[in-house]
Tab-separated table of C-alpha atoms in Angstrom:
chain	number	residue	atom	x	y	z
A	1	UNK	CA	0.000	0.000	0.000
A	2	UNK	CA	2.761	2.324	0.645
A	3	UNK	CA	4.950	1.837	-2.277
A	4	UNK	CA	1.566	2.312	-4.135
A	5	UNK	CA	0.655	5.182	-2.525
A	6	UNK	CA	4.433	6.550	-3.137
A	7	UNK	CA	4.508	5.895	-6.805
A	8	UNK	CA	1.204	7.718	-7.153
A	9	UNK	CA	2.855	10.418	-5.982
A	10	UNK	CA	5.536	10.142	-8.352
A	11	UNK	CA	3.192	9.808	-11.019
A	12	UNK	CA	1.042	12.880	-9.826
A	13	UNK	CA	4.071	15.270	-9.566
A	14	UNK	CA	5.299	14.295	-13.155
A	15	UNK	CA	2.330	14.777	-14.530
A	16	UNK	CA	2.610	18.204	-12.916
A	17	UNK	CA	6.053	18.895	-14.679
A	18	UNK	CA	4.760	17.847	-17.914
A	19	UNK	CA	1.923	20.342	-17.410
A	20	UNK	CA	4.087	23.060	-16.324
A	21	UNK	CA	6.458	22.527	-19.431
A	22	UNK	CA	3.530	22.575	-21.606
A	23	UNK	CA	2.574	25.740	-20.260
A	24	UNK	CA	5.634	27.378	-20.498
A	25	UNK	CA	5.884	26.082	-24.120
A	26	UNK	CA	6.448	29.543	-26.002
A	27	UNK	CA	5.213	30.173	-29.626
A	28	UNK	CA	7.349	31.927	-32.648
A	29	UNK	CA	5.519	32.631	-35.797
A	30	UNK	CA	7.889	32.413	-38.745
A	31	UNK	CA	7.620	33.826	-42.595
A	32	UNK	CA	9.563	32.054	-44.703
A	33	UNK	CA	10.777	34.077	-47.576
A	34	UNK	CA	9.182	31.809	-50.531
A	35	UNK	CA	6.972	28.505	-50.580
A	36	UNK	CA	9.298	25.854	-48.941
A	37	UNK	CA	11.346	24.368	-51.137
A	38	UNK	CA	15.027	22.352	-50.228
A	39	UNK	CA	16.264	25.525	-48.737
A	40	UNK	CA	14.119	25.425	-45.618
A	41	UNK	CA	15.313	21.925	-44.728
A	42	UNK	CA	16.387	22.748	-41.534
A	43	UNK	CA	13.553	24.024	-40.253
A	44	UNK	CA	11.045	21.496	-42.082
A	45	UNK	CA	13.260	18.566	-40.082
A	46	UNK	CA	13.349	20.446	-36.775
A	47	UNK	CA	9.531	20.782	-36.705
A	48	UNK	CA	8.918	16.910	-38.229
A	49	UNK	CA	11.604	16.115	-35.792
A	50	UNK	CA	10.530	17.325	-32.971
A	51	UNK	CA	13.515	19.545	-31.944
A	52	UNK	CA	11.832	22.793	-31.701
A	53	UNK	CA	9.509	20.850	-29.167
A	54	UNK	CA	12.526	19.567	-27.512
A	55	UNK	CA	13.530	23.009	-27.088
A	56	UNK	CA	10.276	24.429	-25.743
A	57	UNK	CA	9.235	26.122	-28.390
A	58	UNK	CA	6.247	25.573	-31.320
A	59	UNK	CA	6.985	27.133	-34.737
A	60	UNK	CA	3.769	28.128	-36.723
A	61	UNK	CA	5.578	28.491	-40.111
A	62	UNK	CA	3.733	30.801	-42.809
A	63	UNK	CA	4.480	31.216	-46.692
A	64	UNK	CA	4.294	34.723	-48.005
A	65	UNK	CA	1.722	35.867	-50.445
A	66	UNK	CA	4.270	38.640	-51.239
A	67	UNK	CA	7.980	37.700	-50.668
A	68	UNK	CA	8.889	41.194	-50.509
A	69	UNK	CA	6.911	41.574	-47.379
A	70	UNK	CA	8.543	39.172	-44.532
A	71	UNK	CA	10.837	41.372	-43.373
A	72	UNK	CA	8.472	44.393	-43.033
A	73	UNK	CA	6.097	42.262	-41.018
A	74	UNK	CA	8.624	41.478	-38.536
A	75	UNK	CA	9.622	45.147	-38.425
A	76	UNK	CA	5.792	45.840	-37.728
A	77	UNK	CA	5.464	43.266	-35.486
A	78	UNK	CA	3.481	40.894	-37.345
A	79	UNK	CA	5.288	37.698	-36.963
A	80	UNK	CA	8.271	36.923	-34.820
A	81	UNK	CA	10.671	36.036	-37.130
A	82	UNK	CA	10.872	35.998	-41.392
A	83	UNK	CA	13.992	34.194	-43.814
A	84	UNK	CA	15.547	37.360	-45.715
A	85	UNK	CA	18.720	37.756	-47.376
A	86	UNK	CA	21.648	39.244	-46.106
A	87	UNK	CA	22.114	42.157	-48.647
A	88	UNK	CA	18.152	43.000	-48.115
A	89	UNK	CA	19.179	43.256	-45.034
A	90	UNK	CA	21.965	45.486	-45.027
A	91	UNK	CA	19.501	47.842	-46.809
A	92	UNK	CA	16.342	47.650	-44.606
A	93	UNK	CA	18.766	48.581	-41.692
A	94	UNK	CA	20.613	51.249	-43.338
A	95	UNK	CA	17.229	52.441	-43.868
A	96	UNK	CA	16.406	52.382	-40.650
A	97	UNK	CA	13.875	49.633	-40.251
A	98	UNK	CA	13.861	48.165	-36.536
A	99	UNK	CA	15.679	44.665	-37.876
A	100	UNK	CA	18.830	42.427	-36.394
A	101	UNK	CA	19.968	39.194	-37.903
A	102	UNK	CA	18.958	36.313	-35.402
A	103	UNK	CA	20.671	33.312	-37.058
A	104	UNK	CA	21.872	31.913	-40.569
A	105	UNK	CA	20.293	29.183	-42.689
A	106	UNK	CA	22.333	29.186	-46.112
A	107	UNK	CA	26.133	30.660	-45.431
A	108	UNK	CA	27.092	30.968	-48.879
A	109	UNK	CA	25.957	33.204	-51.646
A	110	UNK	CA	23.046	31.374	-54.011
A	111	UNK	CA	22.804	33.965	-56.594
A	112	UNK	CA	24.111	33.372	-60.146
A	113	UNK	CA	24.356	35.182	-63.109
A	114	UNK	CA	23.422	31.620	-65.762
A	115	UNK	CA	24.259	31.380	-69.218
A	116	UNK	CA	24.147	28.664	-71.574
A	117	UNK	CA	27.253	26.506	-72.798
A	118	UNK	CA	28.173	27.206	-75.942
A	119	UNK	CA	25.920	30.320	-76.806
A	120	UNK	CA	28.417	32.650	-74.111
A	121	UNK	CA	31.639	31.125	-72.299
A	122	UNK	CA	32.643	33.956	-70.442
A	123	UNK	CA	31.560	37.622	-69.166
A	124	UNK	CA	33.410	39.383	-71.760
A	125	UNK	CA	30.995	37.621	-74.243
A	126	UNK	CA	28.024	39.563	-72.997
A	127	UNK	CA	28.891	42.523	-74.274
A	128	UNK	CA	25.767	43.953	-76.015
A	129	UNK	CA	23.601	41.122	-74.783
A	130	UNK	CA	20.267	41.053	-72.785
A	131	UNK	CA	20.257	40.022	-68.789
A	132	UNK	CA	17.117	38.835	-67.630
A	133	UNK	CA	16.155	39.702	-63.928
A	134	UNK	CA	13.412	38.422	-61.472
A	135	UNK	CA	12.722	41.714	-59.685
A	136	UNK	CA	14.673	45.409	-60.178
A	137	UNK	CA	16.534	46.491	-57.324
A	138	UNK	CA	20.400	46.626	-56.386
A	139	UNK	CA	21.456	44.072	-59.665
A	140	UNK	CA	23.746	46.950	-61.272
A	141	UNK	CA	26.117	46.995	-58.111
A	142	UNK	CA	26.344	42.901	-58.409
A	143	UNK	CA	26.075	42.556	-61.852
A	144	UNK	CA	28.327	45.936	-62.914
A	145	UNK	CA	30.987	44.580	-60.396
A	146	UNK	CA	30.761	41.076	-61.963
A	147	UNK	CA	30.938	42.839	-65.371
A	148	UNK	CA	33.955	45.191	-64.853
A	149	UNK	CA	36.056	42.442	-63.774
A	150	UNK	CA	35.929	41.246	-67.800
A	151	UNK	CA	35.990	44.866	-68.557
A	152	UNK	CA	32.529	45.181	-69.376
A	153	UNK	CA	30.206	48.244	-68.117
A	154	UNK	CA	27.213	47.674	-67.029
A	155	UNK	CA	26.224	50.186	-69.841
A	156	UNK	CA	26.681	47.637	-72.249
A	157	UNK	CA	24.159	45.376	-71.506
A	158	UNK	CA	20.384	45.147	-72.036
A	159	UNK	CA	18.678	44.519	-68.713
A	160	UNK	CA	15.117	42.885	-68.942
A	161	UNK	CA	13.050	41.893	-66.419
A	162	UNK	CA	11.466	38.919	-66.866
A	163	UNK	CA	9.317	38.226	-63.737
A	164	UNK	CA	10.216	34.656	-62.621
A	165	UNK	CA	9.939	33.312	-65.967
A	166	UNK	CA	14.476	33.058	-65.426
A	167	UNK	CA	14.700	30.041	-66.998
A	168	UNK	CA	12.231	29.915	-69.347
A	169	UNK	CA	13.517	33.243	-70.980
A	170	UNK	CA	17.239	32.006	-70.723
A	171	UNK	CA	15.939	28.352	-72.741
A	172	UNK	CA	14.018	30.409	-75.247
A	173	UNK	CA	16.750	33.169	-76.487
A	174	UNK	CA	14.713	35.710	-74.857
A	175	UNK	CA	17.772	36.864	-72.985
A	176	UNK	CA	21.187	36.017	-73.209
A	177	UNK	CA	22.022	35.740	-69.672
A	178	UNK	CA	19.767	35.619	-66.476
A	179	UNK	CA	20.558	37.255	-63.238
A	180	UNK	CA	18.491	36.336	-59.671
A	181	UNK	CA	18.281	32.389	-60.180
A	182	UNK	CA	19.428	29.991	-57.130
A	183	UNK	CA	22.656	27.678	-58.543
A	184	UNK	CA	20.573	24.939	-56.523
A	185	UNK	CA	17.854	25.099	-58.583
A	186	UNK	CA	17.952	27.165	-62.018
A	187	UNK	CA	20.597	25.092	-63.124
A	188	UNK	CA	18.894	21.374	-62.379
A	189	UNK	CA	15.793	22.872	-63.855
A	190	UNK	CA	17.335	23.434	-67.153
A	191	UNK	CA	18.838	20.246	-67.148
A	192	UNK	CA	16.146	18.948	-66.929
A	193	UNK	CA	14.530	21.233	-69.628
A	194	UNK	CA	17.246	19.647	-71.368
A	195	UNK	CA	19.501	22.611	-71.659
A	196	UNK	CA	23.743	22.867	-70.225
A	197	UNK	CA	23.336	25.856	-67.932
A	198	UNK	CA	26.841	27.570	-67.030
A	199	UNK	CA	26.635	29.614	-63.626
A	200	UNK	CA	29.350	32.316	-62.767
A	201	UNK	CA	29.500	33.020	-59.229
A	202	UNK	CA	29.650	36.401	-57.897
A	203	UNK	CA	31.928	35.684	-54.732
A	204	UNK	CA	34.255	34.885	-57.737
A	205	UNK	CA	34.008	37.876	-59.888
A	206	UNK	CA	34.364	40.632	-57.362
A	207	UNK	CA	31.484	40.696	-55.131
A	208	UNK	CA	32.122	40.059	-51.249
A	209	UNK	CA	31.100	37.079	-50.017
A	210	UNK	CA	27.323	37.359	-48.145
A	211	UNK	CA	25.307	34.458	-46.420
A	212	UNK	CA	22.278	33.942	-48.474
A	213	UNK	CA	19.334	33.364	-46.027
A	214	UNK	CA	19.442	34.749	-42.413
A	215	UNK	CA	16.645	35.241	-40.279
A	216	UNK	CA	15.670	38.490	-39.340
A	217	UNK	CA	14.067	39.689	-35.671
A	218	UNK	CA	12.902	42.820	-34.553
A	219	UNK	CA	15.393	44.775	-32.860
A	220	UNK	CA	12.981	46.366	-30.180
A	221	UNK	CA	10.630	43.230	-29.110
A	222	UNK	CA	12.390	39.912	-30.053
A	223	UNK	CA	12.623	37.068	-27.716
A	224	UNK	CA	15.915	36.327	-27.000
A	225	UNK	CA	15.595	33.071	-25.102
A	226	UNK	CA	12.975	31.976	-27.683
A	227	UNK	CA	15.773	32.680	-30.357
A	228	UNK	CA	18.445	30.817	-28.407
A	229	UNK	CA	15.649	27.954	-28.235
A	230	UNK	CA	15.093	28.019	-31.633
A	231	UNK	CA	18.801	27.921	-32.918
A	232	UNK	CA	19.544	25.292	-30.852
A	233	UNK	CA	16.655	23.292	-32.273
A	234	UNK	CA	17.616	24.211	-35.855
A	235	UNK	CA	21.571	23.469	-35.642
A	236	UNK	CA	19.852	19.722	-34.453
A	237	UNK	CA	18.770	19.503	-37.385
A	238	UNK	CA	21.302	20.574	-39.477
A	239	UNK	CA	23.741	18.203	-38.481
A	240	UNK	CA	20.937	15.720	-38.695
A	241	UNK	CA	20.531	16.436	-42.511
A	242	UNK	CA	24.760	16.166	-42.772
A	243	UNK	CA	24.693	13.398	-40.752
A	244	UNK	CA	21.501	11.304	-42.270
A	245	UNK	CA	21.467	13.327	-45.984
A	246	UNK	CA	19.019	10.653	-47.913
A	247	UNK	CA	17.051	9.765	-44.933
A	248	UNK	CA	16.469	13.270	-43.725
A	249	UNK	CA	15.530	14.066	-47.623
A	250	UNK	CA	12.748	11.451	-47.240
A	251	UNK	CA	11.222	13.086	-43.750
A	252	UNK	CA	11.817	16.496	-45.627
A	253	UNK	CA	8.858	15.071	-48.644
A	254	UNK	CA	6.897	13.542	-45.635
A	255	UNK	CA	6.397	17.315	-44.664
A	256	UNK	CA	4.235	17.990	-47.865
A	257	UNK	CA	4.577	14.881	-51.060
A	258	UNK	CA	2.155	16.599	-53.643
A	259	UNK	CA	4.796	19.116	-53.776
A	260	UNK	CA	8.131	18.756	-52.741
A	261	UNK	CA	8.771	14.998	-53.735
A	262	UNK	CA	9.655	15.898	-57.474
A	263	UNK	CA	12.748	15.380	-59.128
A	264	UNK	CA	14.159	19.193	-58.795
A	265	UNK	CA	13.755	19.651	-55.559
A	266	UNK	CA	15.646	15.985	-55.063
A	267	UNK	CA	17.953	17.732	-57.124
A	268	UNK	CA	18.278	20.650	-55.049
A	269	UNK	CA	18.467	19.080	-51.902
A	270	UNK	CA	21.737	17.273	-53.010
A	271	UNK	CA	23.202	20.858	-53.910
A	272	UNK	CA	22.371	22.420	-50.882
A	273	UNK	CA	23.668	19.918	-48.066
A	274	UNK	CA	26.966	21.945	-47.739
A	275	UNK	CA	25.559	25.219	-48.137
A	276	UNK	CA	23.292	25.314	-44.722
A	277	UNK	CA	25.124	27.075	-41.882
A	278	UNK	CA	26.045	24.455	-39.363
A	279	UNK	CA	25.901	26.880	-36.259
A	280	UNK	CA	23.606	29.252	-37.516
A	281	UNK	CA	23.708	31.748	-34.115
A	282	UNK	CA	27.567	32.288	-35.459
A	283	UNK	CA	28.763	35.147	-37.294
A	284	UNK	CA	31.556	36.603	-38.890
A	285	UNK	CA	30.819	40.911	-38.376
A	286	UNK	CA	33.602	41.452	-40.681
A	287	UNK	CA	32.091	39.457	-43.177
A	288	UNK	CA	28.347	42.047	-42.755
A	289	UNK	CA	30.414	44.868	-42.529
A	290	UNK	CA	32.226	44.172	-45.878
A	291	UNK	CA	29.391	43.611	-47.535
A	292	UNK	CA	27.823	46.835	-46.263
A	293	UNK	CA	31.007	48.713	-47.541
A	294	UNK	CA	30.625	47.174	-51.009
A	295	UNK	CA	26.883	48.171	-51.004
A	296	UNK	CA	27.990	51.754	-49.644
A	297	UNK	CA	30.066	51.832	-51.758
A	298	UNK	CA	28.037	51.132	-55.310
A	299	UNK	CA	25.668	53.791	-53.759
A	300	UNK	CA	22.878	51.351	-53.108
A	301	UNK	CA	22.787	52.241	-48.893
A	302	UNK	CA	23.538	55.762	-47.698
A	303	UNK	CA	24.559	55.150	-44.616
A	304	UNK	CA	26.782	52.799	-43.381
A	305	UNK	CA	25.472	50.241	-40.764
A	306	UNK	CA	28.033	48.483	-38.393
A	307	UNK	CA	27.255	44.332	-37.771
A	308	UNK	CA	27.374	44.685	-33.853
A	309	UNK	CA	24.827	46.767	-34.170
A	310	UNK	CA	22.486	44.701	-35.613
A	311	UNK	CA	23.850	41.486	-35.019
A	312	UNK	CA	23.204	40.623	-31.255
A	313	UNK	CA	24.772	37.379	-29.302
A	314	UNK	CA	22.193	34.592	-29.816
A	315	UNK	CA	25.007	31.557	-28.478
C-alpha cells in the first residue's frame, strides 16, 4: 500500500512537470521568404523532428503571399521572425527599419548570373547582350561589379526583367544571360529542360562574399531566449541532414509529397547539403560589414550600418 501510494505520488508530480512545461511552451511565428522548397530543410526537419519541441518552443511556419513583405512584417510586429537575405538586409537597416539578424540558414551566396554553354563562355561575351532579372533592385552593383572584372560596363548590356519566368527566358533566347536564379535550382531545372546551364558566381568575380538566407528579428521586441531555443533546435537539425542526408531528404517530402517529392527539388536538396550554416547563431561581423562597404560603396545604402549593431549574441 505504501509503495503504491508513493509511486502515485511520483506519477502525480510528473504529470505536474509535464503540465508546467507545456505551459511554459512559447510560440514563434515564422515567414519564410518563398513557398518551402530544399532551402528550408532545416527548419522542415526540426519541426517533423521534434527539436523545436525539444527546445520548448512551437513554430507556426507561414508562406508569403508577397515575398517582398517578410521582413516588413517582422519590423511591424506581425510575426516573430521571417527568412531574408543578407544584402536586403543590409539595406532595410541602413534604412532604418527596426531589424537584427537572429541566425543563418544558407552561409554561402546562391545567386548566379546563368548562361548557356556554348551560346556565351565567359563575361566578356556579354557585351551587347540582354540580362534577364526576377525583380529590379540593387542588380547593377552585383552585376556591374561582376561585369567590370571582364571589362565590361554595365552600360553595355540590355537589362530585362522577366518576372520569374528566369529560366524559361534564358531556354528560349529571350535573354542572353539571367541574373536572380538559385545555382541549386535554375541550373537542375534546365537540365532537366534539357539545356547545359553555365553559372558564374559572384563571390568569384568581385562581389564580397554574403550568407544567403538569415533570419531576421525585430530589434525592439524579439525574444531572446525563444531565439536561443530556436537555434539550438535548428543546428539539431542541421547536423541531422549532414549526418543522415538521404534519410532526412525522405522526412523532408513527408512534410508535404504533392509538392516537394519531385525530381528538382531531389535535385536541389543534393546541392544544398553543404551550403546550410552548421551553427547558424555564429557570425563573422567582418564578413556584414564588408558587404555593407561594397553596397555603400556602389551607392545602393547611404549610410553605413556596423554588424554589432544589428547582429546581437544569440550563443
Amino acid at each position: 500500500m505504501k509503495k503504491k501510494t508513493i509511486f502515485s505520488a511520483f506519477a502525480l508530480a510528473a504529470s505536474a512537470v509535464t503540465f508546467n512545461v507545456s505551459a511554459e511552451e512559447k510560440k514563434l511565428t515564422l515567414m519564410l521568404d518563398w513557398f518551402v522548397n530544399p532551402n528550408h530543410g532545416p527548419i522542415v526537419i526540426a519541426k517533423e523532428r521534434g527539436y523545436f519541441k525539444e527546445e520548448g518552443i512551437t513554430v507556426n511556419v507561414q508562406e508569403p503571399a508577397d515575398p517582398s513583405t517578410p521582413p516588413k512584417l517582422v519590423a511591424a510586429n506581425k510575426v516573430d521572425l521571417a527568412i531574408s537575405y543578407q544584402p536586403n538586409l543590409t539595406i532595410d537597416v541602413a534604412a532604418g527599419l527596426p531589424l537584427i539578424r537572429s541566425a543563418t540558414l544558407v552561409a554561402t551566396p546562391l545567386n548566379t548570373l546563368t548562361v548557356l554553354k556554348g551560346k556565351v563562355n565567359n563575361l566578356s561575351e556579354l557585351k551587347g547582350k540582354k540580362i534577364g532579372i526576377a525583380i529590379a533592385g540593387n542588380e547593377e552593383a552585383t552585376i556591374g561589379t561582376m561585369l567590370n572584372t571582364h571589362n565590361v560596363d554595365y552600360k553595355d548590356v540590355e537589362i530585362i526583367n522577366v518576372g520569374w519566368a528566369l529560366s524559361s527566358s534564358l531556354a528560349s533566347g529571350k535573354v542572353d544571360a539571367i541574373w536572380g536564379g538559385f545555382r541549386n535550382f535554375e541550373s537542375n531545372q534546365l537540365a532537366l529542360e534539357g539545356y547545359d546551364a553555365k553559372a558564374f558566381f559572384p563571390e568569384e568575380h568581385g562581389v564580397p562574399t554574403y550568407d544567403e538566407l538569415v533570419f531576421v528579428a525585430n530589434a525592439k521586441t524579439h525574444d531572446k531566449e525563444a531565439i536561443k531555443a530556436f537555434n539550438r533546435a535548428l543546428e539539431k537539425a542541421t547536423t541531422y541532414i549532414v549526418n543522415h542526408p538521404q534519410q532526412s531528404w525522405k522526412e523532408f517530402v513527408a512534410y508535404s509529397p504533392d509538392t516537394l517529392n519531385n525530381e528538382l527539388n531531389k535535385r536541389a536538396w543534393n546541392d544544398t547539403l553543404t551550403r546550410f550554416a552548421l551553427r547558424p547563431s555564429a557570425v563573422d561581423h567582418k564578413r556584414y560589414d564588408d558587404y555593407a562597404q561594397f553596397m555603400y560603396d556602389q551607392k545602393i545604402i547611404e549610410t553605413l550600418p556596423k554588424a554589432v549593431d544589428y547582429i546581437p549574441n544569440f550563443n
